[in-house]
Coordinates of C-alpha atoms in Angstrom, one line a residue:
M1 CA 75.1 135.7 26.4
R2 CA 75.5 132.3 24.9
K3 CA 75.6 129.6 27.7
E4 CA 78.6 127.3 27.6
L5 CA 77.9 123.7 26.7
K6 CA 78.9 121.4 29.7
V7 CA 80.2 118.0 28.5
T8 CA 82.3 115.2 29.9
I9 CA 86.0 115.3 29.0
K10 CA 87.7 112.0 28.2
I11 CA 91.3 111.8 29.5
I12 CA 93.6 108.9 28.5
C13 CA 96.7 108.3 30.6
G14 CA 99.4 106.7 28.5
Q15 CA 101.3 104.3 30.7
L16 CA 103.9 103.5 28.0
E17 CA 107.1 101.5 28.1
I18 CA 109.9 104.1 27.7
I19 CA 113.4 103.2 26.5
A20 CA 116.0 105.5 28.0
G21 CA 118.2 107.2 25.4
R22 CA 116.1 106.4 22.4
P23 CA 113.9 109.3 21.5
D24 CA 113.4 107.8 18.0
L25 CA 111.7 104.6 19.5
N26 CA 109.8 106.5 22.1
Y27 CA 108.5 108.9 19.5
K28 CA 107.0 106.0 17.6
K29 CA 105.4 104.7 20.8
I30 CA 103.9 108.2 21.5
I31 CA 102.5 108.5 18.0
A32 CA 100.9 105.1 18.3
A33 CA 99.4 106.2 21.6
I34 CA 98.1 109.4 20.0
Q35 CA 96.4 107.3 17.3
Q36 CA 94.9 105.0 19.8
A37 CA 93.6 107.9 22.0
R38 CA 92.1 109.6 18.9
A39 CA 90.4 106.3 18.0
Q40 CA 88.8 106.2 21.5
N41 CA 87.6 109.8 21.0
A42 CA 89.8 111.1 23.7
D43 CA 90.1 114.8 24.4
I44 CA 93.3 114.8 26.4
L45 CA 96.2 112.4 26.3
L46 CA 98.6 112.5 29.3
L47 CA 102.1 111.0 28.8
P48 CA 104.8 110.4 31.4
E49 CA 107.7 112.7 32.5
M50 CA 110.7 112.5 30.1
C51 CA 108.7 110.0 27.9
L52 CA 110.6 111.2 24.8
P53 CA 114.3 111.0 25.8
G54 CA 114.0 108.7 28.9
Y55 CA 115.3 109.9 32.3
L56 CA 118.3 108.0 33.5
I57 CA 120.8 108.5 30.6
G58 CA 123.8 109.9 32.4
D59 CA 125.9 112.5 30.6
V60 CA 124.2 111.9 27.3
W61 CA 122.3 115.0 28.4
E62 CA 125.4 116.9 27.4
Q63 CA 125.3 115.8 23.8
Q64 CA 123.9 118.6 21.7
S65 CA 123.0 116.2 18.8
F66 CA 120.8 114.2 21.3
L67 CA 119.1 117.4 22.5
D68 CA 118.5 118.4 18.8
D69 CA 116.8 115.1 18.1
C70 CA 114.6 115.5 21.2
E71 CA 113.6 118.9 19.9
Y72 CA 112.9 117.5 16.4
Y73 CA 110.7 114.6 17.7
A74 CA 108.9 116.9 20.1
Q75 CA 107.9 119.1 17.2
Q76 CA 106.6 116.0 15.3
I77 CA 104.4 115.2 18.3
I78 CA 103.1 118.7 18.4
T79 CA 102.2 118.5 14.7
A80 CA 100.4 115.2 15.3
S81 CA 98.1 116.7 18.0
K82 CA 95.2 117.4 15.6
D83 CA 91.8 117.3 17.5
L84 CA 93.6 116.2 20.6
C85 CA 95.4 117.8 23.6
V86 CA 98.7 116.0 24.1
I87 CA 100.7 116.6 27.3
F88 CA 104.1 115.0 27.4
G89 CA 107.4 115.2 29.2
S90 CA 110.7 115.9 27.5
V91 CA 113.9 118.1 27.8
A92 CA 113.8 121.7 27.0
A93 CA 117.0 123.6 26.2
E94 CA 117.8 127.3 25.9
K95 CA 120.9 127.3 23.8
D96 CA 121.5 131.0 24.4
K97 CA 121.8 130.6 28.1
L98 CA 124.6 128.9 30.1
N99 CA 124.5 127.6 33.6
E100 CA 127.2 128.5 36.2
D101 CA 129.3 125.6 35.1
G102 CA 129.2 126.8 31.4
R103 CA 126.9 124.0 30.2
V104 CA 123.8 124.7 28.0
R105 CA 120.8 125.4 30.2
K106 CA 118.2 122.5 30.2
Y107 CA 114.9 122.0 31.9
N108 CA 113.0 118.9 32.9
A109 CA 109.8 120.1 31.2
A110 CA 106.2 119.3 30.2
F111 CA 104.8 120.4 26.8
V112 CA 101.1 121.0 26.2
C113 CA 100.0 120.9 22.6
H114 CA 96.5 121.1 20.9
N115 CA 95.5 121.0 17.3
G116 CA 99.1 121.2 16.2
Q117 CA 99.9 124.2 18.4
L118 CA 102.1 124.4 21.4
L119 CA 100.5 126.3 24.3
A120 CA 102.4 128.8 26.4
G121 CA 104.0 127.8 29.8
Y122 CA 106.1 129.8 32.2
Q123 CA 106.7 133.5 31.4
G124 CA 105.9 133.1 27.7
R125 CA 108.1 130.0 27.3
S126 CA 106.6 127.1 25.4
F127 CA 106.9 124.6 28.2
I128 CA 106.2 124.0 31.9
I129 CA 109.3 123.7 34.1
K130 CA 109.8 121.2 36.9
N131 CA 110.2 122.9 40.3
S132 CA 111.2 120.3 42.8
Q133 CA 114.3 118.4 41.6
P134 CA 115.3 115.3 43.5
N135 CA 118.9 115.1 44.3
Y136 CA 119.0 112.0 46.5
R137 CA 119.2 108.2 46.1
E138 CA 119.7 107.5 42.4
F139 CA 118.5 111.0 41.3
D140 CA 121.0 113.7 40.2
D141 CA 118.6 116.3 38.6
C142 CA 120.6 119.3 39.7
R143 CA 123.6 118.1 37.7
Y144 CA 121.6 118.4 34.5
F145 CA 118.5 120.6 34.9
Y146 CA 117.7 124.1 36.0
S147 CA 114.7 124.2 38.3
L148 CA 111.7 126.6 38.2
Q149 CA 112.6 127.7 41.7
K150 CA 116.1 128.7 40.6
L151 CA 114.9 130.4 37.4
C152 CA 112.3 132.4 39.4
A153 CA 115.1 133.6 41.7
E154 CA 117.1 134.7 38.7
E155 CA 114.2 136.5 37.1
N156 CA 112.9 138.0 40.3
I157 CA 109.5 136.4 40.4
S158 CA 107.9 134.2 43.1
V159 CA 107.4 130.5 42.4
E160 CA 103.8 130.8 43.6
Q161 CA 103.2 133.4 40.8
A162 CA 105.0 131.3 38.2
L163 CA 103.0 128.1 39.0
Q164 CA 99.9 128.8 36.9
P165 CA 97.5 126.2 35.4
I166 CA 97.4 125.9 31.6
E167 CA 94.2 127.2 30.0
I168 CA 92.8 125.2 27.1
F169 CA 89.5 125.2 25.3
I170 CA 87.9 121.8 24.6
R171 CA 84.3 121.3 23.4
G172 CA 83.4 124.9 24.2
Q173 CA 84.8 124.8 27.7
K174 CA 87.7 126.6 29.2
L175 CA 89.6 124.1 31.3
C176 CA 92.4 124.9 33.7
L177 CA 94.9 122.1 34.0
G178 CA 97.5 122.0 36.8
I179 CA 100.5 120.3 35.3
M180 CA 103.3 119.1 37.6
L181 CA 106.3 116.8 37.0
C182 CA 106.9 113.8 39.4
E183 CA 108.8 115.2 42.4
D184 CA 106.6 118.3 42.3
G185 CA 103.9 116.0 43.8
W186 CA 106.2 114.7 46.6
T187 CA 105.5 117.6 48.9
E188 CA 106.4 116.3 52.3
N189 CA 109.8 118.0 52.6
Y190 CA 109.6 120.9 50.2
H191 CA 108.7 124.4 51.4
I192 CA 106.7 125.0 48.2
N193 CA 103.6 122.8 47.8
V194 CA 103.2 122.7 44.0
P195 CA 99.8 120.9 43.8
Q196 CA 98.2 123.1 46.4
T197 CA 99.6 126.2 44.7
L198 CA 98.3 125.1 41.3
A199 CA 94.9 124.6 42.9
N200 CA 95.0 127.9 44.6
N201 CA 95.8 129.5 41.3
G202 CA 92.7 128.0 39.6
A203 CA 93.6 124.5 38.5
Q204 CA 90.4 122.4 38.1
I205 CA 92.4 119.1 37.9
L206 CA 96.0 118.1 38.8
C207 CA 98.0 116.1 36.4
N208 CA 101.3 114.5 37.6
L209 CA 103.6 113.3 34.8
S210 CA 106.0 110.9 36.4
C211 CA 109.0 108.8 35.7
S212 CA 109.0 107.1 39.1
P213 CA 111.0 103.9 39.7
Y214 CA 109.6 101.0 41.7
T215 CA 110.7 100.1 45.2
L216 CA 109.0 97.7 47.7
G217 CA 106.1 99.4 49.4
K218 CA 106.3 102.6 47.3
N219 CA 102.9 102.3 45.7
R220 CA 101.1 102.4 49.0
K221 CA 103.0 105.6 49.8
R222 CA 102.1 107.0 46.4
N223 CA 98.4 106.3 47.1
R224 CA 98.5 107.9 50.5
L225 CA 100.3 111.0 49.1
F226 CA 98.2 111.6 46.0
S227 CA 94.9 110.8 47.8
A228 CA 95.8 113.4 50.5
Q229 CA 96.8 116.0 47.8
A230 CA 93.5 115.6 45.9
Q231 CA 91.5 115.9 49.1
T232 CA 93.4 118.9 50.4
A233 CA 93.4 120.7 47.1
G234 CA 89.7 119.8 46.5
V235 CA 90.3 118.9 42.9
P236 CA 90.7 115.5 41.1
L237 CA 94.3 114.3 40.4
I238 CA 95.7 111.9 37.8
Y239 CA 99.1 110.3 38.2
C240 CA 100.7 109.1 34.9
N241 CA 103.8 106.9 35.2
N242 CA 105.7 104.9 32.6
V243 CA 106.9 101.3 32.6
G244 CA 110.1 99.7 31.5
I245 CA 113.6 99.7 32.9
Q246 CA 116.3 102.4 33.2
N247 CA 119.7 102.3 34.7
N248 CA 122.5 104.6 35.9
G249 CA 125.3 102.1 35.2
K250 CA 125.3 100.4 38.7
N251 CA 121.6 100.2 39.4
I252 CA 118.8 98.8 37.2
F253 CA 115.4 100.2 38.1
T254 CA 112.1 98.9 37.1
Y255 CA 109.3 101.4 36.4
D256 CA 106.0 99.8 37.5
G257 CA 103.5 102.3 36.0
C258 CA 100.5 101.9 38.4
S259 CA 99.1 105.1 36.9
S260 CA 96.1 106.2 39.0
A261 CA 93.2 108.6 39.2
Y262 CA 91.8 110.2 42.4
N263 CA 88.6 112.2 43.0
S264 CA 88.6 115.4 44.9
D265 CA 87.6 113.5 48.1
G266 CA 90.8 111.5 47.8
T267 CA 89.1 108.3 46.6
L268 CA 91.2 106.1 44.3
I269 CA 88.9 105.4 41.4
A270 CA 91.1 103.6 38.9
S271 CA 94.7 102.4 38.5
A272 CA 96.6 100.5 35.8
A273 CA 98.3 97.2 36.5
M274 CA 102.0 97.0 37.4
Y275 CA 104.4 96.8 34.4
D276 CA 101.5 96.9 31.9
D277 CA 102.1 99.0 28.8
T278 CA 98.6 100.3 28.5
L279 CA 96.2 103.2 28.2
L280 CA 94.0 104.1 31.2
S281 CA 90.8 105.9 30.2
I282 CA 89.1 108.4 32.6
D283 CA 86.0 110.6 32.1
W284 CA 86.1 114.0 33.8
N285 CA 83.1 116.1 34.5
P286 CA 84.4 119.6 35.1
E287 CA 81.1 120.9 36.2
K288 CA 80.7 118.4 39.0
N289 CA 84.5 118.2 39.5
T290 CA 84.5 114.4 39.4
L291 CA 86.3 111.6 37.6
I292 CA 84.6 108.4 36.4
S293 CA 86.4 105.3 35.1
Q294 CA 85.3 101.9 33.9
Y295 CA 88.6 100.5 35.1
T296 CA 89.0 99.0 38.5
T297 CA 91.8 99.6 40.9
A298 CA 94.6 97.1 40.2
M299 CA 95.6 94.9 43.1
L300 CA 99.0 95.5 44.6
P301 CA 100.9 92.2 45.3
Q302 CA 102.5 91.4 48.6
E303 CA 106.0 89.9 49.3
P304 CA 107.3 87.7 47.9
Q305 CA 105.0 88.0 44.8
N306 CA 106.0 91.6 44.2
I307 CA 109.7 90.7 44.5
Y308 CA 109.2 87.9 42.0
Q309 CA 107.4 90.1 39.6
A310 CA 109.9 92.9 39.8
L311 CA 112.9 90.6 39.4
K312 CA 111.4 88.8 36.5
Y313 CA 110.3 91.9 34.7
G314 CA 113.5 93.9 35.3
T315 CA 115.9 91.0 34.5
K316 CA 114.0 90.0 31.4
K317 CA 114.1 93.6 30.1
F318 CA 117.8 94.0 31.0
L319 CA 118.8 90.8 29.2
Q320 CA 116.8 91.9 26.1
Q321 CA 118.4 95.3 26.2
C322 CA 121.9 93.7 26.3
G323 CA 121.0 91.0 23.7
I324 CA 121.7 88.2 26.2
K325 CA 119.7 85.1 25.3
K326 CA 121.6 82.5 27.4
M327 CA 122.9 82.4 30.9
T328 CA 125.4 80.3 32.8
V329 CA 125.0 79.9 36.5
G330 CA 127.4 78.3 39.0
L331 CA 125.1 76.0 41.0
S332 CA 126.6 75.2 44.4
G333 CA 123.7 73.4 46.1
G334 CA 122.9 76.5 48.2
I335 CA 119.9 78.8 48.2
D336 CA 121.3 81.8 46.4
S337 CA 122.4 79.9 43.3
A338 CA 119.3 77.8 43.4
V339 CA 117.0 80.8 43.3
T340 CA 119.1 82.5 40.7
A341 CA 119.0 79.4 38.5
A342 CA 115.2 79.0 38.9
M343 CA 114.6 82.6 38.0
Y344 CA 116.7 82.4 34.8
A345 CA 115.0 79.2 33.8
D346 CA 111.7 81.0 34.2
I347 CA 112.9 84.0 32.2
L348 CA 114.9 82.4 29.5
G349 CA 113.7 78.8 29.4
A350 CA 115.7 75.8 30.8
E351 CA 117.1 75.0 27.4
N352 CA 119.0 78.4 27.4
L353 CA 120.5 77.8 30.9
L354 CA 123.8 76.1 31.6
L355 CA 124.2 75.1 35.3
V356 CA 127.7 74.3 36.4
N357 CA 128.7 72.6 39.6
L358 CA 132.3 73.2 40.5
P359 CA 133.3 70.9 43.4
S360 CA 136.6 70.9 45.3
R361 CA 137.7 68.3 47.9
Y362 CA 135.7 70.4 50.5
N363 CA 132.3 70.1 48.8
S364 CA 130.1 67.7 50.5
S365 CA 128.1 65.0 48.7
T366 CA 125.0 66.7 50.1
T367 CA 125.4 69.9 48.2
R368 CA 126.7 68.1 45.1
D369 CA 123.5 65.9 45.1
L370 CA 121.3 68.9 45.7
A371 CA 122.8 70.7 42.7
R372 CA 122.1 67.7 40.5
Q373 CA 118.6 67.2 41.8
M374 CA 117.7 70.8 41.0
A375 CA 119.3 70.8 37.5
T376 CA 117.4 67.6 36.8
A377 CA 114.1 69.1 38.1
L378 CA 114.6 72.1 35.8
G379 CA 115.6 70.1 32.8
A380 CA 118.5 72.5 32.2
N381 CA 121.9 71.8 30.7
Y382 CA 124.2 70.6 33.4
A383 CA 127.9 70.0 33.9
V384 CA 130.2 69.0 36.8
L385 CA 133.7 70.6 36.5
P386 CA 135.9 69.7 39.5
I387 CA 138.5 72.3 40.5
T388 CA 140.7 70.3 42.8
Q389 CA 143.4 69.6 40.2
S390 CA 143.6 73.1 38.9
Y391 CA 143.5 74.5 42.4
E392 CA 146.4 72.3 43.5
L393 CA 148.3 73.3 40.4
T394 CA 147.9 77.0 41.3
V395 CA 149.0 76.4 44.9
N396 CA 152.0 74.4 43.7
Q397 CA 153.0 77.1 41.2
L398 CA 152.8 79.8 43.8
T399 CA 154.6 78.0 46.6
S400 CA 157.3 76.3 44.6
T401 CA 158.3 79.1 42.2
P402 CA 161.2 81.1 43.6
I403 CA 160.7 84.9 43.8
T404 CA 163.9 86.8 43.2
N405 CA 164.8 90.1 44.8
L406 CA 166.7 91.7 41.9
A407 CA 168.3 94.2 44.2
T408 CA 170.0 91.5 46.4
G409 CA 169.9 88.4 44.2
E410 CA 168.2 86.5 47.0
N411 CA 165.3 84.1 46.5
F412 CA 162.2 83.5 48.6
Y413 CA 159.0 81.5 48.3
L414 CA 155.4 82.7 48.8
Q415 CA 153.5 81.3 51.8
L416 CA 149.7 80.9 51.3
T417 CA 147.3 81.5 54.2
D418 CA 144.0 79.6 54.4
L419 CA 142.2 82.7 53.2
V420 CA 144.4 83.0 50.1
K421 CA 143.7 79.3 49.4
E422 CA 140.0 79.8 49.7
N423 CA 140.1 82.8 47.3
I424 CA 142.1 80.8 44.8
Q425 CA 139.2 78.3 44.6
A426 CA 136.6 81.1 44.3
R427 CA 138.5 82.7 41.5
D428 CA 139.1 79.4 39.7
R429 CA 135.4 78.9 39.7
G430 CA 134.4 82.3 38.6
A431 CA 137.1 84.0 36.5
R432 CA 138.3 80.8 34.8
L433 CA 135.7 78.1 34.5
I434 CA 132.3 79.9 34.7
A435 CA 133.5 82.8 32.6
A436 CA 135.0 80.4 30.0
A437 CA 132.0 78.1 30.0
S438 CA 129.7 81.1 29.5
A439 CA 131.7 82.3 26.6
A440 CA 131.6 78.9 24.9
F441 CA 127.9 78.4 25.7
G442 CA 127.0 81.9 24.6
G443 CA 125.4 84.8 26.6
A444 CA 126.6 85.8 30.0
F445 CA 127.1 84.4 33.5
S446 CA 125.4 85.4 36.7
C447 CA 126.5 86.9 40.0
N448 CA 124.6 85.0 42.8
S449 CA 125.5 87.3 45.7
N450 CA 122.7 88.5 48.0
K451 CA 122.7 91.9 49.8
A452 CA 124.1 90.7 53.1
E453 CA 127.1 89.2 51.4
L454 CA 127.7 92.4 49.4
A455 CA 127.3 94.4 52.6
V456 CA 130.3 92.8 54.3
G457 CA 132.3 91.8 51.2
Y458 CA 131.6 88.1 51.9
A459 CA 132.7 87.4 48.3
T460 CA 135.9 87.2 46.3
F461 CA 137.2 89.7 43.8
Y462 CA 136.9 88.2 40.2
G463 CA 135.3 85.1 41.8
D464 CA 131.7 84.9 43.0
I465 CA 131.3 88.7 42.8
A466 CA 131.7 88.6 39.1
G467 CA 129.0 88.4 36.4
A468 CA 126.7 90.4 34.2
L469 CA 124.0 91.2 36.8
A470 CA 123.6 90.7 40.6
M471 CA 119.9 89.8 40.3
L472 CA 119.6 89.0 44.1
G473 CA 122.0 91.9 45.1
D474 CA 119.2 93.9 46.7
L475 CA 117.6 91.0 48.6
W476 CA 118.4 90.0 52.1
K477 CA 118.9 86.3 52.8
Y478 CA 115.4 85.9 54.4
Q479 CA 113.9 87.4 51.2
V480 CA 115.9 84.9 49.1
Y481 CA 114.5 82.0 51.1
A482 CA 110.9 83.4 50.8
L483 CA 111.4 83.8 47.0
G484 CA 112.6 80.2 46.8
H485 CA 109.4 78.9 48.4
Y486 CA 107.3 81.1 46.1
L487 CA 109.1 79.8 43.0
N488 CA 108.3 76.2 44.1
E489 CA 104.7 76.8 45.2
K490 CA 103.4 79.4 42.8
V491 CA 105.6 79.6 39.7
F492 CA 106.7 76.1 38.9
K493 CA 104.1 74.5 41.2
R494 CA 106.5 71.6 42.0
Q495 CA 109.6 71.0 44.0
I496 CA 112.2 72.7 41.7
I497 CA 114.4 73.7 44.6
P498 CA 114.9 70.7 46.9
E499 CA 113.6 71.0 50.4
A500 CA 117.0 70.3 51.9
I501 CA 118.4 73.5 50.3
F502 CA 116.1 75.5 52.6
T503 CA 117.2 73.6 55.8
I504 CA 120.9 73.2 55.5
R505 CA 123.0 75.9 57.0
P506 CA 124.7 77.9 54.2
S507 CA 128.5 77.4 53.8
A508 CA 131.1 78.5 51.2
E509 CA 132.7 75.0 51.4
L510 CA 136.2 76.4 50.8
S511 CA 138.2 74.7 53.6
A512 CA 138.1 71.7 55.9
S513 CA 136.5 73.9 58.6
Q514 CA 134.0 75.4 56.3
T515 CA 131.8 72.6 55.0
V516 CA 128.2 71.6 55.4
G517 CA 127.9 69.8 58.7
T518 CA 131.2 71.2 60.2
G519 CA 131.0 75.0 59.7
G520 CA 128.7 77.4 58.0
D521 CA 128.7 81.0 56.9
P522 CA 130.0 83.5 59.6
L523 CA 126.7 85.5 59.2
F524 CA 123.7 84.6 61.4
Y525 CA 121.2 85.9 58.8
N526 CA 118.3 86.0 61.3
Y527 CA 120.1 88.8 63.0
H528 CA 122.7 90.1 60.6
D529 CA 120.2 90.7 57.8
Y530 CA 118.5 93.2 60.0
L531 CA 121.7 94.8 61.5
L532 CA 123.2 95.4 58.0
R533 CA 119.8 96.6 56.6
A534 CA 119.8 99.3 59.3
F535 CA 123.3 100.5 58.1
I536 CA 122.0 100.9 54.6
E537 CA 118.3 101.3 54.2
N538 CA 117.4 103.6 57.1
W539 CA 117.0 107.1 55.7
H540 CA 119.0 108.5 58.7
K541 CA 121.8 106.0 58.6
T542 CA 122.2 103.8 61.6
T543 CA 125.7 103.8 63.2
P544 CA 127.5 101.6 65.7
A545 CA 126.7 104.2 68.4
D546 CA 123.0 103.7 67.7
I547 CA 123.3 100.0 68.0
L548 CA 125.0 100.2 71.4
R549 CA 122.5 102.8 72.6
W550 CA 119.6 100.7 71.6
Y551 CA 121.2 97.6 73.2
K552 CA 121.7 99.5 76.4
Q553 CA 118.1 100.6 76.4
G554 CA 116.9 97.0 75.7
V555 CA 115.2 97.9 72.4
L556 CA 117.8 96.7 69.8
A557 CA 115.8 93.8 68.4
Q558 CA 112.7 96.1 68.2
K559 CA 114.6 98.8 66.4
L560 CA 116.2 96.4 63.9
G561 CA 113.0 94.4 63.4
C562 CA 114.6 91.0 64.3
T563 CA 113.5 88.7 67.0
E564 CA 114.9 88.7 70.5
E565 CA 115.8 85.0 70.0
A566 CA 117.9 85.9 66.9
L567 CA 119.7 88.6 68.8
S568 CA 120.5 86.4 71.8
E569 CA 121.7 83.6 69.5
A570 CA 124.1 85.8 67.6
C571 CA 125.2 88.0 70.5
P572 CA 124.5 86.4 74.0
T573 CA 126.6 89.0 75.9
A574 CA 127.5 92.7 75.5
S575 CA 131.1 91.9 74.8
A576 CA 129.9 89.4 72.1
L577 CA 127.7 92.1 70.6
I578 CA 130.5 94.6 70.5
S579 CA 133.0 92.2 69.0
D580 CA 130.5 91.1 66.4
L581 CA 129.5 94.7 65.6
E582 CA 133.1 95.9 65.2
R583 CA 133.9 92.9 62.9
W584 CA 131.1 93.6 60.5
W585 CA 131.2 97.4 60.6
K586 CA 134.9 97.4 59.8
L587 CA 134.2 95.2 56.8
F588 CA 131.0 97.1 55.7
A589 CA 132.7 100.5 55.9
G590 CA 136.1 99.3 54.9
F591 CA 137.3 96.8 52.2
A592 CA 133.8 95.7 51.2
V593 CA 133.3 99.1 49.6
A594 CA 136.0 98.4 47.1
K595 CA 134.3 95.1 46.3
R596 CA 130.9 96.7 45.8
I597 CA 132.5 99.3 43.5
Q598 CA 133.7 96.5 41.2
A599 CA 130.6 94.4 41.6
P600 CA 128.1 93.9 38.8
P601 CA 125.0 96.1 38.4
V602 CA 122.3 95.4 41.0
L603 CA 118.6 95.1 40.2
S604 CA 117.2 97.6 42.7
L605 CA 114.1 96.8 44.8
T606 CA 114.5 98.4 48.2
K607 CA 114.7 101.9 49.6
R608 CA 118.5 101.8 49.2
A609 CA 120.4 99.5 46.9
F610 CA 124.2 99.3 46.6
G611 CA 125.5 101.3 43.6
Y612 CA 124.7 104.9 42.8
D613 CA 121.6 104.6 45.0
H614 CA 123.7 104.0 48.1
R615 CA 126.7 106.3 47.4
E616 CA 130.0 105.4 49.0
A617 CA 133.6 106.6 49.2
Q618 CA 136.5 104.3 50.1
L619 CA 137.3 105.4 53.6
T620 CA 138.7 104.0 56.9
P621 CA 135.9 102.7 59.2
Y622 CA 135.0 105.4 61.8
F623 CA 133.6 104.9 65.3
S624 CA 132.2 108.0 67.0
R625 CA 133.0 109.4 70.5
E626 CA 129.6 108.3 71.7
Y627 CA 130.4 104.7 70.5
Y628 CA 133.5 104.5 72.6
Q629 CA 131.8 105.8 75.6
L630 CA 128.9 103.3 75.3
K631 CA 131.4 100.5 74.7
E632 CA 133.2 101.2 77.9
E633 CA 130.0 101.4 79.9
L634 CA 128.7 98.1 78.5
L635 CA 131.9 96.2 78.9
Q636 CA 132.1 97.3 82.6
S637 CA 128.7 95.8 83.3
D638 CA 128.8 92.9 80.7
T639 CA 125.8 90.6 81.2
V640 CA 124.1 87.9 79.3
H641 CA 121.4 89.2 77.0
N642 CA 117.9 88.3 78.1

């Protein structure tokens, strides 16, 4: 019998920038990657999940003409696979089958082609079907795609039997490739372990095609997860992810790539740099069951560098996608607008930035001077547009114009509360002046709100919560401060943001009692950042009852991650804690939801960002039975917090 020739197989992982909803453009990228891989004498080219259509495209999935184009371009890729095995992700449709809701059946699928031929997948189909479909956070796969698990139940076959490796002959060798799609590799909470099943069924190597969005800390979890999978399965594993941005209408996600290769002992041997549109080359020795790469493992940045990189990359790509080349920013002299302005200057260039200071009679000379200092340091376009005259005109119109009850013929006059007067100023700045200045200057205007402000609705409808993008909308105040220092020290390497902006207490400056030096924001960010974060980002959502229970047990600061000093300063007694908690919970779960629904898109960075990542309904705030019981107990024995 002729002995098989054992040779090294060259695998190239195509970490491509994918444009959601543009199979025509993605097809060109894929063909270019095929040509590059062939020029490098590659045997196998791995490409990401849904690399042809993109992933987050909403109900475009229901457009038959779009599905037809995806099918057409997929066929062109198959034809282009001469002397190369190309494995890519796309949508697969079965037009003769309908789902329970009457829509055409679609699958999140992987296609394996070689020498112009498409290899068989599940049960004679020409594609591999994703089994584990995420239906949490921003993901809504079950709305659009039929899973392998569901199909197996329908066709009376076990998933374990269906999960078979793909057999392919390259250089005289029969190779068994275990192909899985993104979530198939996130095995922690699924009862079917896809990578282990593929290995049990004979896969010599595992290939994870992913379209995995970036969040802070996620890469370290990916490395732990895939390293453990390779080690447990006893076979090498390659993770292929894309770069670029995609959105679901309310959240903009960056895709960081970080494609990686792991040997069967779990060792990470190579990884591509974050956000780099590149090809990662890996040599595979099937006989020794090992991977070798000339590439090193890319360093993963720490906060605040990773926040800066993600914000810059995501914002720049989003602006390009929208055709925005200029930005107008309301520059108040506070940290949020300062960081926003510095970021846009870094992204677009100071010459394409219009900074507008909009003082009223309540704005201190301190913040006015700080705004001018910063604009001067950046070298940006700058204007001062006072709002006192227009504000007084609005107040006078509202209070002096008679309102006629047409049923009785009687007149009355509107009375304006302090809050109404504050909101008039905020809307005058945002909806009138900043919006108009932006239209005249060209481009768009920014929303400067941070995550804490969005959490409790500390913003005004059509005022400071308006804009094209909430760049800082997924950052807590402490992260905004850290990013400001990073911009000064590492990006601009000089004092762009004046030091005093970091030290003054934030204030909206909308009334005589709300100015720098006399009264600041109602939020004590050293405590409230962490309290509000627990309401949103904990996988098992923290409730007011949890807060009181932890307080009673003496572990509240520890559970939230803040300092004991911050807790004591914000809430020195149990009654103060309860009063504070109820104030912010009622806003968070109440009217602030309406504001968040109408807020601009958020560039998502954390485990849960406002938008379709953190899904909300407009409800009345709810306190549980346990909460009221704990409240009564704590108030009966109210003591100063130590």
